[in-house]
Amino acid sequence: MYQERLVTYNWQANTDECADKWYNCGSRPAEVLENCDISLTIILKPVAFGVRLRKTNHASCRVSIHIQVESRLAITANKVEWTETFELCQFREDPEKFQTYVNVKCDITWFRREPVPPNLWKKLHHFCLNPTFSDVKIVIGNEELPAHKMILAAYSSVFAAMLTNPMREANEHRIQIVDANIETMRIVLQYLYQGSTENLNNTETIMRVWIVADKYNIEELKLTCEFRLMYFLDLTNVVAVLRDADSYEARMIKDICFDFIYVHRDRLDAIPEFQVLCIERPHLAYSLMLKFGNDRQLALPPLR
């Protein structure tokens, strides 16, 4: 048995086939997991490069992933949980086009752990928002969502403390949520029971879910939100996301917004809200100056 094992996978794609649309580059044997293949899907946008790694064996694995795209882009995720699909995205500072083909090298370090049955997520899915065997309710206003203490405690140390210590939640078998709406908690529960969710499809939803994940210390969901956010940032919403990230001290999301702003630094005049935000919160302008230096294209209002 290995303690950790590094495996390198290589793919090649025609740039025309992955320009502004998802393209499946094919699959490779995982080598580490039995009866498991790994497939890579990529999308090449003018300012970003996105990848989706999917494995056919849905057993939860702890991995570190490093993806190298030619010599220009590198994407890394360290010691993350991987069940079925894993998404990564990186902004491109260099808008220059790739050649006819793009080569992708993926290094995955697999860490040994007790295997989870491959079909466990499929079985757990049936208990999501299902009162069968439910032993705790999540209460939001006048609405209730059925849940299971074991699932909540497995993902969240905060929920675990609520449900095991002599607190009201443990005695009443009810968790009162006052700072999230019912739809947000449905998405959170969907992630806990399935290991993924398809409903992180806009920045407002992603930020609402991230705030819940941060408060209740659901680290895997926070990471998922941060990666998904990269796909939906644009000039119309980056200021709102940055303001929320600053308010909630979301360091990773602030960095994502800073990178996006820098990539689009020649178009900042199109988002006057950014100038207003920097005046309201001058520490953000200062952080940008520290991060990117005195780039003359980065037009910031004077610090007061």
PDB file of C-alpha atoms in Angstrom:
ATOM      1  CA  MET A   1       0.000   0.000   0.000  1.00  0.00           C
ATOM      2  CA  TYR A   2       1.257   3.505  -0.867  1.00  0.00           C
ATOM      3  CA  GLN A   3       1.249   6.455   1.519  1.00  0.00           C
ATOM      4  CA  GLU A   4       1.125   8.807  -1.427  1.00  0.00           C
ATOM      5  CA  ARG A   5       1.680   8.304  -5.127  1.00  0.00           C
ATOM      6  CA  LEU A   6       2.238  10.761  -7.976  1.00  0.00           C
ATOM      7  CA  VAL A   7       0.735   9.923 -11.367  1.00  0.00           C
ATOM      8  CA  THR A   8       1.106  12.097 -14.488  1.00  0.00           C
ATOM      9  CA  TYR A   9      -1.590  12.253 -17.155  1.00  0.00           C
ATOM     10  CA  ASN A  10      -1.253  14.026 -20.524  1.00  0.00           C
ATOM     11  CA  TRP A  11      -3.875  15.320 -22.926  1.00  0.00           C
ATOM     12  CA  GLN A  12      -3.892  17.302 -26.154  1.00  0.00           C
ATOM     13  CA  ALA A  13      -6.759  19.291 -27.678  1.00  0.00           C
ATOM     14  CA  ASN A  14      -7.349  21.320 -30.810  1.00  0.00           C
ATOM     15  CA  THR A  15      -7.738  24.969 -29.761  1.00  0.00           C
ATOM     16  CA  ASP A  16     -10.656  25.492 -32.168  1.00  0.00           C
ATOM     17  CA  GLU A  17     -12.598  22.701 -30.492  1.00  0.00           C
ATOM     18  CA  CYS A  18     -12.258  24.131 -26.978  1.00  0.00           C
ATOM     19  CA  ALA A  19     -12.560  27.853 -27.756  1.00  0.00           C
ATOM     20  CA  ASP A  20     -15.452  29.249 -25.688  1.00  0.00           C
ATOM     21  CA  LYS A  21     -17.013  25.812 -25.274  1.00  0.00           C
ATOM     22  CA  TRP A  22     -16.362  22.716 -23.177  1.00  0.00           C
ATOM     23  CA  TYR A  23     -14.447  19.990 -25.008  1.00  0.00           C
ATOM     24  CA  ASN A  24     -13.837  16.442 -23.781  1.00  0.00           C
ATOM     25  CA  CYS A  25     -10.184  15.520 -24.336  1.00  0.00           C
ATOM     26  CA  GLY A  26     -10.712  11.835 -23.615  1.00  0.00           C
ATOM     27  CA  SER A  27      -9.997   9.501 -20.689  1.00  0.00           C
ATOM     28  CA  ARG A  28      -6.932   7.829 -19.139  1.00  0.00           C
ATOM     29  CA  PRO A  29      -6.674   4.892 -16.686  1.00  0.00           C
ATOM     30  CA  ALA A  30      -6.355   6.232 -13.138  1.00  0.00           C
ATOM     31  CA  GLU A  31      -3.730   3.553 -12.276  1.00  0.00           C
ATOM     32  CA  VAL A  32      -4.323   4.084  -8.557  1.00  0.00           C
ATOM     33  CA  LEU A  33      -8.003   3.133  -8.288  1.00  0.00           C
ATOM     34  CA  GLU A  34      -9.304  -0.125  -9.698  1.00  0.00           C
ATOM     35  CA  ASN A  35     -11.728   0.043 -12.616  1.00  0.00           C
ATOM     36  CA  CYS A  36     -11.414   3.797 -12.790  1.00  0.00           C
ATOM     37  CA  ASP A  37     -10.769   6.167 -15.687  1.00  0.00           C
ATOM     38  CA  ILE A  38     -10.092   9.893 -15.515  1.00  0.00           C
ATOM     39  CA  SER A  39     -11.409  12.238 -18.196  1.00  0.00           C
ATOM     40  CA  LEU A  40     -10.480  15.869 -18.858  1.00  0.00           C
ATOM     41  CA  THR A  41     -12.839  18.506 -20.232  1.00  0.00           C
ATOM     42  CA  ILE A  42     -11.469  21.962 -20.989  1.00  0.00           C
ATOM     43  CA  ILE A  43     -12.678  25.375 -22.088  1.00  0.00           C
ATOM     44  CA  LEU A  44     -10.457  28.134 -23.449  1.00  0.00           C
ATOM     45  CA  LYS A  45     -11.779  31.668 -23.067  1.00  0.00           C
ATOM     46  CA  PRO A  46     -10.034  34.923 -23.992  1.00  0.00           C
ATOM     47  CA  VAL A  47      -9.257  35.697 -20.342  1.00  0.00           C
ATOM     48  CA  ALA A  48      -9.576  32.327 -18.591  1.00  0.00           C
ATOM     49  CA  PHE A  49      -8.855  28.624 -18.901  1.00  0.00           C
ATOM     50  CA  GLY A  50     -11.129  26.105 -17.185  1.00  0.00           C
ATOM     51  CA  VAL A  51     -10.791  22.371 -16.624  1.00  0.00           C
ATOM     52  CA  ARG A  52     -13.086  19.651 -15.315  1.00  0.00           C
ATOM     53  CA  LEU A  53     -11.590  16.392 -14.112  1.00  0.00           C
ATOM     54  CA  ARG A  54     -14.018  13.513 -13.748  1.00  0.00           C
ATOM     55  CA  LYS A  55     -13.368   9.990 -12.497  1.00  0.00           C
ATOM     56  CA  THR A  56     -15.639   7.011 -13.053  1.00  0.00           C
ATOM     57  CA  ASN A  57     -15.033   5.575  -9.575  1.00  0.00           C
ATOM     58  CA  HIS A  58     -16.905   7.902  -7.222  1.00  0.00           C
ATOM     59  CA  ALA A  59     -15.060   6.838  -4.087  1.00  0.00           C
ATOM     60  CA  SER A  60     -13.936   9.903  -2.137  1.00  0.00           C
ATOM     61  CA  CYS A  61     -10.185  10.482  -2.507  1.00  0.00           C
ATOM     62  CA  ARG A  62      -7.784  13.032  -1.076  1.00  0.00           C
ATOM     63  CA  VAL A  63      -5.550  14.395  -3.829  1.00  0.00           C
ATOM     64  CA  SER A  64      -3.304  17.267  -4.772  1.00  0.00           C
ATOM     65  CA  ILE A  65      -3.694  18.374  -8.388  1.00  0.00           C
ATOM     66  CA  HIS A  66      -1.287  20.409 -10.505  1.00  0.00           C
ATOM     67  CA  ILE A  67      -2.248  21.199 -14.088  1.00  0.00           C
ATOM     68  CA  GLN A  68       0.234  22.738 -16.513  1.00  0.00           C
ATOM     69  CA  VAL A  69      -1.058  24.168 -19.780  1.00  0.00           C
ATOM     70  CA  GLU A  70       1.851  24.570 -22.185  1.00  0.00           C
ATOM     71  CA  SER A  71       4.323  26.853 -20.366  1.00  0.00           C
ATOM     72  CA  ARG A  72       1.874  29.680 -19.717  1.00  0.00           C
ATOM     73  CA  LEU A  73      -0.698  28.507 -17.190  1.00  0.00           C
ATOM     74  CA  ALA A  74      -0.475  26.513 -13.990  1.00  0.00           C
ATOM     75  CA  ILE A  75      -3.436  25.564 -11.796  1.00  0.00           C
ATOM     76  CA  THR A  76      -2.971  23.927  -8.400  1.00  0.00           C
ATOM     77  CA  ALA A  77      -5.252  22.533  -5.699  1.00  0.00           C
ATOM     78  CA  ASN A  78      -3.641  21.014  -2.599  1.00  0.00           C
ATOM     79  CA  LYS A  79      -5.080  18.112  -0.575  1.00  0.00           C
ATOM     80  CA  VAL A  80      -8.707  18.355  -1.645  1.00  0.00           C
ATOM     81  CA  GLU A  81     -11.490  15.781  -1.540  1.00  0.00           C
ATOM     82  CA  TRP A  82     -12.429  14.381  -4.941  1.00  0.00           C
ATOM     83  CA  THR A  83     -15.528  12.285  -5.475  1.00  0.00           C
ATOM     84  CA  GLU A  84     -16.739  12.573  -9.072  1.00  0.00           C
ATOM     85  CA  THR A  85     -16.062  15.918 -10.765  1.00  0.00           C
ATOM     86  CA  PHE A  86     -13.445  18.492  -9.850  1.00  0.00           C
ATOM     87  CA  GLU A  87     -13.323  21.945 -11.434  1.00  0.00           C
ATOM     88  CA  LEU A  88     -10.432  24.388 -11.658  1.00  0.00           C
ATOM     89  CA  CYS A  89     -10.090  27.718 -13.402  1.00  0.00           C
ATOM     90  CA  GLN A  90      -7.271  30.202 -13.964  1.00  0.00           C
ATOM     91  CA  PHE A  91      -7.382  33.693 -15.424  1.00  0.00           C
ATOM     92  CA  ARG A  92      -5.055  34.421 -18.334  1.00  0.00           C
ATOM     93  CA  GLU A  93      -3.006  37.581 -18.161  1.00  0.00           C
ATOM     94  CA  ASP A  94      -1.657  36.874 -21.643  1.00  0.00           C
ATOM     95  CA  PRO A  95      -4.509  37.056 -24.209  1.00  0.00           C
ATOM     96  CA  GLU A  96      -2.247  35.744 -26.962  1.00  0.00           C
ATOM     97  CA  LYS A  97      -3.747  32.766 -28.761  1.00  0.00           C
ATOM     98  CA  PHE A  98      -2.412  29.262 -28.344  1.00  0.00           C
ATOM     99  CA  GLN A  99      -1.085  27.341 -31.315  1.00  0.00           C
ATOM    100  CA  THR A 100      -3.252  24.847 -33.190  1.00  0.00           C
ATOM    101  CA  TYR A 101      -3.018  22.350 -30.332  1.00  0.00           C
ATOM    102  CA  VAL A 102      -2.871  22.878 -26.598  1.00  0.00           C
ATOM    103  CA  ASN A 103      -1.032  20.356 -24.407  1.00  0.00           C
ATOM    104  CA  VAL A 104      -2.232  19.747 -20.868  1.00  0.00           C
ATOM    105  CA  LYS A 105      -0.111  17.943 -18.273  1.00  0.00           C
ATOM    106  CA  CYS A 106      -1.892  16.875 -15.098  1.00  0.00           C
ATOM    107  CA  ASP A 107       0.061  15.701 -12.030  1.00  0.00           C
ATOM    108  CA  ILE A 108      -2.130  14.094  -9.361  1.00  0.00           C
ATOM    109  CA  THR A 109      -0.735  13.053  -5.998  1.00  0.00           C
ATOM    110  CA  TRP A 110      -2.994  10.434  -4.437  1.00  0.00           C
ATOM    111  CA  PHE A 111      -3.016  10.120  -0.653  1.00  0.00           C
ATOM    112  CA  ARG A 112      -3.895   6.790   0.922  1.00  0.00           C
ATOM    113  CA  ARG A 113      -7.081   6.604   2.933  1.00  0.00           C
ATOM    114  CA  GLU A 114      -9.799   4.121   3.740  1.00  0.00           C
ATOM    115  CA  PRO A 115     -11.843   3.614   0.575  1.00  0.00           C
ATOM    116  CA  VAL A 116     -15.435   4.841   0.413  1.00  0.00           C
ATOM    117  CA  PRO A 117     -17.810   2.488  -1.475  1.00  0.00           C
ATOM    118  CA  PRO A 118     -18.146   3.847  -5.031  1.00  0.00           C
ATOM    119  CA  ASN A 119     -21.936   3.906  -4.915  1.00  0.00           C
ATOM    120  CA  LEU A 120     -22.217   5.540  -1.489  1.00  0.00           C
ATOM    121  CA  TRP A 121     -22.990   8.989  -2.913  1.00  0.00           C
ATOM    122  CA  LYS A 122     -25.770   7.543  -5.054  1.00  0.00           C
ATOM    123  CA  LYS A 123     -27.298   5.930  -1.989  1.00  0.00           C
ATOM    124  CA  LEU A 124     -26.964   9.035   0.167  1.00  0.00           C
ATOM    125  CA  HIS A 125     -28.616  11.085  -2.567  1.00  0.00           C
ATOM    126  CA  HIS A 126     -31.962   9.422  -1.808  1.00  0.00           C
ATOM    127  CA  PHE A 127     -31.878  10.726   1.766  1.00  0.00           C
ATOM    128  CA  CYS A 128     -31.331  14.374   0.808  1.00  0.00           C
ATOM    129  CA  LEU A 129     -34.349  16.402   2.005  1.00  0.00           C
ATOM    130  CA  ASN A 130     -36.019  13.069   2.786  1.00  0.00           C
ATOM    131  CA  PRO A 131     -37.640  12.635   6.226  1.00  0.00           C
ATOM    132  CA  THR A 132     -36.816   8.909   6.220  1.00  0.00           C
ATOM    133  CA  PHE A 133     -34.533   8.232   9.208  1.00  0.00           C
ATOM    134  CA  SER A 134     -34.177  12.008   9.698  1.00  0.00           C
ATOM    135  CA  ASP A 135     -33.129  12.820  13.277  1.00  0.00           C
ATOM    136  CA  VAL A 136     -32.733  16.607  13.058  1.00  0.00           C
ATOM    137  CA  LYS A 137     -34.535  19.476  11.354  1.00  0.00           C
ATOM    138  CA  ILE A 138     -33.051  22.656   9.944  1.00  0.00           C
ATOM    139  CA  VAL A 139     -35.464  25.485  10.686  1.00  0.00           C
ATOM    140  CA  ILE A 140     -35.574  28.692   8.647  1.00  0.00           C
ATOM    141  CA  GLY A 141     -38.465  30.957   9.529  1.00  0.00           C
ATOM    142  CA  ASN A 142     -41.622  28.885   9.269  1.00  0.00           C
ATOM    143  CA  GLU A 143     -40.040  26.213   7.055  1.00  0.00           C
ATOM    144  CA  GLU A 144     -38.187  23.045   8.008  1.00  0.00           C
ATOM    145  CA  LEU A 145     -35.739  20.830   6.115  1.00  0.00           C
ATOM    146  CA  PRO A 146     -35.174  17.231   7.272  1.00  0.00           C
ATOM    147  CA  ALA A 147     -31.552  16.189   7.758  1.00  0.00           C
ATOM    148  CA  HIS A 148     -29.362  13.591   9.449  1.00  0.00           C
ATOM    149  CA  LYS A 149     -26.992  14.403  12.286  1.00  0.00           C
ATOM    150  CA  MET A 150     -24.287  12.053  11.014  1.00  0.00           C
ATOM    151  CA  ILE A 151     -24.095  13.817   7.637  1.00  0.00           C
ATOM    152  CA  LEU A 152     -24.068  17.321   9.116  1.00  0.00           C
ATOM    153  CA  ALA A 153     -21.428  16.431  11.707  1.00  0.00           C
ATOM    154  CA  ALA A 154     -19.212  14.646   9.163  1.00  0.00           C
ATOM    155  CA  TYR A 155     -18.832  17.814   7.082  1.00  0.00           C
ATOM    156  CA  SER A 156     -19.097  20.576   9.657  1.00  0.00           C
ATOM    157  CA  SER A 157     -17.269  20.867  12.968  1.00  0.00           C
ATOM    158  CA  VAL A 158     -19.738  23.612  13.929  1.00  0.00           C
ATOM    159  CA  PHE A 159     -22.756  21.361  13.364  1.00  0.00           C
ATOM    160  CA  ALA A 160     -20.924  18.561  15.167  1.00  0.00           C
ATOM    161  CA  ALA A 161     -20.432  20.770  18.235  1.00  0.00           C
ATOM    162  CA  MET A 162     -24.079  21.865  18.165  1.00  0.00           C
ATOM    163  CA  LEU A 163     -25.322  18.303  18.014  1.00  0.00           C
ATOM    164  CA  THR A 164     -22.998  16.676  20.549  1.00  0.00           C
ATOM    165  CA  ASN A 165     -22.484  19.280  23.263  1.00  0.00           C
ATOM    166  CA  PRO A 166     -25.228  20.100  25.780  1.00  0.00           C
ATOM    167  CA  MET A 167     -26.727  22.783  23.574  1.00  0.00           C
ATOM    168  CA  ARG A 168     -30.312  23.532  22.600  1.00  0.00           C
ATOM    169  CA  GLU A 169     -29.838  22.010  19.130  1.00  0.00           C
ATOM    170  CA  ALA A 170     -28.786  18.651  20.611  1.00  0.00           C
ATOM    171  CA  ASN A 171     -31.717  18.563  23.028  1.00  0.00           C
ATOM    172  CA  GLU A 172     -34.421  19.749  20.649  1.00  0.00           C
ATOM    173  CA  HIS A 173     -33.036  18.081  17.486  1.00  0.00           C
ATOM    174  CA  ARG A 174     -33.564  21.358  15.637  1.00  0.00           C
ATOM    175  CA  ILE A 175     -31.003  23.770  14.166  1.00  0.00           C
ATOM    176  CA  GLN A 176     -32.272  27.319  13.783  1.00  0.00           C
ATOM    177  CA  ILE A 177     -30.730  29.162  10.813  1.00  0.00           C
ATOM    178  CA  VAL A 178     -31.265  32.909  10.851  1.00  0.00           C
ATOM    179  CA  ASP A 179     -28.810  34.204   8.244  1.00  0.00           C
ATOM    180  CA  ALA A 180     -29.649  32.131   5.155  1.00  0.00           C
ATOM    181  CA  ASN A 181     -32.764  31.550   3.075  1.00  0.00           C
ATOM    182  CA  ILE A 182     -34.397  28.203   2.424  1.00  0.00           C
ATOM    183  CA  GLU A 183     -33.086  27.847  -1.144  1.00  0.00           C
ATOM    184  CA  THR A 184     -29.501  28.419  -0.019  1.00  0.00           C
ATOM    185  CA  MET A 185     -29.779  25.701   2.632  1.00  0.00           C
ATOM    186  CA  ARG A 186     -31.269  23.302   0.093  1.00  0.00           C
ATOM    187  CA  ILE A 187     -28.173  23.770  -2.054  1.00  0.00           C
ATOM    188  CA  VAL A 188     -25.899  23.272   0.967  1.00  0.00           C
ATOM    189  CA  LEU A 189     -27.675  20.029   1.900  1.00  0.00           C
ATOM    190  CA  GLN A 190     -27.573  18.856  -1.700  1.00  0.00           C
ATOM    191  CA  TYR A 191     -23.801  19.230  -1.632  1.00  0.00           C
ATOM    192  CA  LEU A 192     -23.461  17.410   1.701  1.00  0.00           C
ATOM    193  CA  TYR A 193     -25.477  14.419   0.519  1.00  0.00           C
ATOM    194  CA  GLN A 194     -24.207  14.234  -3.070  1.00  0.00           C
ATOM    195  CA  GLY A 195     -20.686  15.648  -2.928  1.00  0.00           C
ATOM    196  CA  SER A 196     -21.594  18.130  -5.669  1.00  0.00           C
ATOM    197  CA  THR A 197     -24.352  20.467  -6.815  1.00  0.00           C
ATOM    198  CA  GLU A 198     -25.394  21.882 -10.168  1.00  0.00           C
ATOM    199  CA  ASN A 199     -27.066  24.935  -8.634  1.00  0.00           C
ATOM    200  CA  LEU A 200     -23.970  27.095  -8.157  1.00  0.00           C
ATOM    201  CA  ASN A 201     -24.721  28.880 -11.407  1.00  0.00           C
ATOM    202  CA  ASN A 202     -24.526  32.599 -10.590  1.00  0.00           C
ATOM    203  CA  THR A 203     -22.432  34.835  -8.361  1.00  0.00           C
ATOM    204  CA  GLU A 204     -25.252  35.757  -5.958  1.00  0.00           C
ATOM    205  CA  THR A 205     -26.059  32.118  -5.214  1.00  0.00           C
ATOM    206  CA  ILE A 206     -22.390  31.203  -4.936  1.00  0.00           C
ATOM    207  CA  MET A 207     -21.733  33.979  -2.418  1.00  0.00           C
ATOM    208  CA  ARG A 208     -24.801  33.070  -0.319  1.00  0.00           C
ATOM    209  CA  VAL A 209     -23.687  29.437  -0.188  1.00  0.00           C
ATOM    210  CA  TRP A 210     -20.085  30.428   0.574  1.00  0.00           C
ATOM    211  CA  ILE A 211     -21.220  32.535   3.527  1.00  0.00           C
ATOM    212  CA  VAL A 212     -23.083  29.547   5.011  1.00  0.00           C
ATOM    213  CA  ALA A 213     -20.133  27.232   4.328  1.00  0.00           C
ATOM    214  CA  ASP A 214     -17.781  29.684   6.009  1.00  0.00           C
ATOM    215  CA  LYS A 215     -19.951  30.147   9.095  1.00  0.00           C
ATOM    216  CA  TYR A 216     -20.400  26.407   9.613  1.00  0.00           C
ATOM    217  CA  ASN A 217     -16.853  25.472   8.579  1.00  0.00           C
ATOM    218  CA  ILE A 218     -17.689  23.326   5.548  1.00  0.00           C
ATOM    219  CA  GLU A 219     -14.283  23.647   3.889  1.00  0.00           C
ATOM    220  CA  GLU A 220     -14.918  21.480   0.817  1.00  0.00           C
ATOM    221  CA  LEU A 221     -17.999  23.501  -0.093  1.00  0.00           C
ATOM    222  CA  LYS A 222     -16.105  26.778   0.381  1.00  0.00           C
ATOM    223  CA  LEU A 223     -13.454  25.564  -2.052  1.00  0.00           C
ATOM    224  CA  THR A 224     -16.095  24.492  -4.567  1.00  0.00           C
ATOM    225  CA  CYS A 225     -17.739  27.928  -4.375  1.00  0.00           C
ATOM    226  CA  GLU A 226     -14.417  29.689  -4.914  1.00  0.00           C
ATOM    227  CA  PHE A 227     -13.620  27.642  -8.024  1.00  0.00           C
ATOM    228  CA  ARG A 228     -17.120  27.982  -9.454  1.00  0.00           C
ATOM    229  CA  LEU A 229     -17.065  31.736  -8.922  1.00  0.00           C
ATOM    230  CA  MET A 230     -14.363  32.129 -11.551  1.00  0.00           C
ATOM    231  CA  TYR A 231     -16.735  30.950 -14.286  1.00  0.00           C
ATOM    232  CA  PHE A 232     -19.375  33.572 -13.562  1.00  0.00           C
ATOM    233  CA  LEU A 233     -17.422  36.739 -12.780  1.00  0.00           C
ATOM    234  CA  ASP A 234     -17.895  39.537 -15.290  1.00  0.00           C
ATOM    235  CA  LEU A 235     -17.717  43.322 -15.407  1.00  0.00           C
ATOM    236  CA  THR A 236     -21.311  43.656 -14.201  1.00  0.00           C
ATOM    237  CA  ASN A 237     -20.921  41.674 -10.970  1.00  0.00           C
ATOM    238  CA  VAL A 238     -17.257  41.772  -9.901  1.00  0.00           C
ATOM    239  CA  VAL A 239     -17.738  44.888  -7.742  1.00  0.00           C
ATOM    240  CA  ALA A 240     -20.670  43.351  -5.821  1.00  0.00           C
ATOM    241  CA  VAL A 241     -18.708  40.137  -5.268  1.00  0.00           C
ATOM    242  CA  LEU A 242     -15.621  42.068  -4.123  1.00  0.00           C
ATOM    243  CA  ARG A 243     -17.713  44.109  -1.694  1.00  0.00           C
ATOM    244  CA  ASP A 244     -19.190  40.922  -0.167  1.00  0.00           C
ATOM    245  CA  ALA A 245     -15.792  39.257  -0.064  1.00  0.00           C
ATOM    246  CA  ASP A 246     -14.353  42.234   1.758  1.00  0.00           C
ATOM    247  CA  SER A 247     -17.252  42.339   4.231  1.00  0.00           C
ATOM    248  CA  TYR A 248     -16.923  38.647   5.057  1.00  0.00           C
ATOM    249  CA  GLU A 249     -13.110  38.600   4.952  1.00  0.00           C
ATOM    250  CA  ALA A 250     -13.108  36.041   2.147  1.00  0.00           C
ATOM    251  CA  ARG A 251      -9.419  36.248   1.255  1.00  0.00           C
ATOM    252  CA  MET A 252      -9.490  33.743  -1.633  1.00  0.00           C
ATOM    253  CA  ILE A 253     -12.498  35.399  -3.268  1.00  0.00           C
ATOM    254  CA  LYS A 254     -10.906  38.836  -2.891  1.00  0.00           C
ATOM    255  CA  ASP A 255      -7.819  37.515  -4.696  1.00  0.00           C
ATOM    256  CA  ILE A 256     -10.019  36.068  -7.454  1.00  0.00           C
ATOM    257  CA  CYS A 257     -11.705  39.453  -7.898  1.00  0.00           C
ATOM    258  CA  PHE A 258      -8.341  41.254  -7.859  1.00  0.00           C
ATOM    259  CA  ASP A 259      -7.021  38.922 -10.583  1.00  0.00           C
ATOM    260  CA  PHE A 260     -10.149  39.487 -12.671  1.00  0.00           C
ATOM    261  CA  ILE A 261      -9.872  43.263 -12.281  1.00  0.00           C
ATOM    262  CA  TYR A 262      -6.219  43.192 -13.283  1.00  0.00           C
ATOM    263  CA  VAL A 263      -6.919  41.101 -16.375  1.00  0.00           C
ATOM    264  CA  HIS A 264      -9.597  43.656 -17.340  1.00  0.00           C
ATOM    265  CA  ARG A 265      -7.616  46.686 -16.198  1.00  0.00           C
ATOM    266  CA  ASP A 266      -7.999  48.398 -19.588  1.00  0.00           C
ATOM    267  CA  ARG A 267     -11.806  48.342 -19.185  1.00  0.00           C
ATOM    268  CA  LEU A 268     -12.198  49.689 -15.650  1.00  0.00           C
ATOM    269  CA  ASP A 269     -13.765  52.875 -16.988  1.00  0.00           C
ATOM    270  CA  ALA A 270     -16.749  50.686 -17.937  1.00  0.00           C
ATOM    271  CA  ILE A 271     -17.450  49.905 -14.277  1.00  0.00           C
ATOM    272  CA  PRO A 272     -17.677  53.209 -12.387  1.00  0.00           C
ATOM    273  CA  GLU A 273     -18.907  51.254  -9.353  1.00  0.00           C
ATOM    274  CA  PHE A 274     -15.333  50.039  -8.923  1.00  0.00           C
ATOM    275  CA  GLN A 275     -14.027  53.578  -8.522  1.00  0.00           C
ATOM    276  CA  VAL A 276     -16.762  54.276  -5.965  1.00  0.00           C
ATOM    277  CA  LEU A 277     -15.890  51.108  -4.063  1.00  0.00           C
ATOM    278  CA  CYS A 278     -12.211  52.052  -3.894  1.00  0.00           C
ATOM    279  CA  ILE A 279     -13.130  55.476  -2.513  1.00  0.00           C
ATOM    280  CA  GLU A 280     -15.489  53.932   0.043  1.00  0.00           C
ATOM    281  CA  ARG A 281     -12.958  51.239   0.985  1.00  0.00           C
ATOM    282  CA  PRO A 282      -9.473  52.618   0.232  1.00  0.00           C
ATOM    283  CA  HIS A 283      -7.811  49.532   1.708  1.00  0.00           C
ATOM    284  CA  LEU A 284      -8.991  47.633  -1.393  1.00  0.00           C
ATOM    285  CA  ALA A 285      -7.197  50.070  -3.707  1.00  0.00           C
ATOM    286  CA  TYR A 286      -4.130  49.774  -1.489  1.00  0.00           C
ATOM    287  CA  SER A 287      -4.274  45.969  -1.681  1.00  0.00           C
ATOM    288  CA  LEU A 288      -4.441  46.139  -5.474  1.00  0.00           C
ATOM    289  CA  MET A 289      -1.405  48.409  -5.550  1.00  0.00           C
ATOM    290  CA  LEU A 290       0.524  45.993  -3.345  1.00  0.00           C
ATOM    291  CA  LYS A 291      -0.513  43.022  -5.479  1.00  0.00           C
ATOM    292  CA  PHE A 292       0.193  44.449  -8.916  1.00  0.00           C
ATOM    293  CA  GLY A 293       2.610  47.293  -8.325  1.00  0.00           C
ATOM    294  CA  ASN A 294       2.450  50.591 -10.166  1.00  0.00           C
ATOM    295  CA  ASP A 295       0.864  49.358 -13.373  1.00  0.00           C
ATOM    296  CA  ARG A 296      -0.121  52.492 -15.267  1.00  0.00           C
ATOM    297  CA  GLN A 297      -3.047  50.694 -16.863  1.00  0.00           C
ATOM    298  CA  LEU A 298      -4.531  49.982 -13.429  1.00  0.00           C
ATOM    299  CA  ALA A 299      -6.435  53.260 -13.035  1.00  0.00           C
ATOM    300  CA  LEU A 300      -7.204  53.637  -9.327  1.00  0.00           C
ATOM    301  CA  PRO A 301      -8.616  56.682  -7.568  1.00  0.00           C
ATOM    302  CA  PRO A 302      -6.086  58.519  -5.380  1.00  0.00           C
ATOM    303  CA  LEU A 303      -5.886  57.187  -1.833  1.00  0.00           C
ATOM    304  CA  ARG A 304      -7.202  59.559   0.799  1.00  0.00           C
TER     305      ARG A 304
END
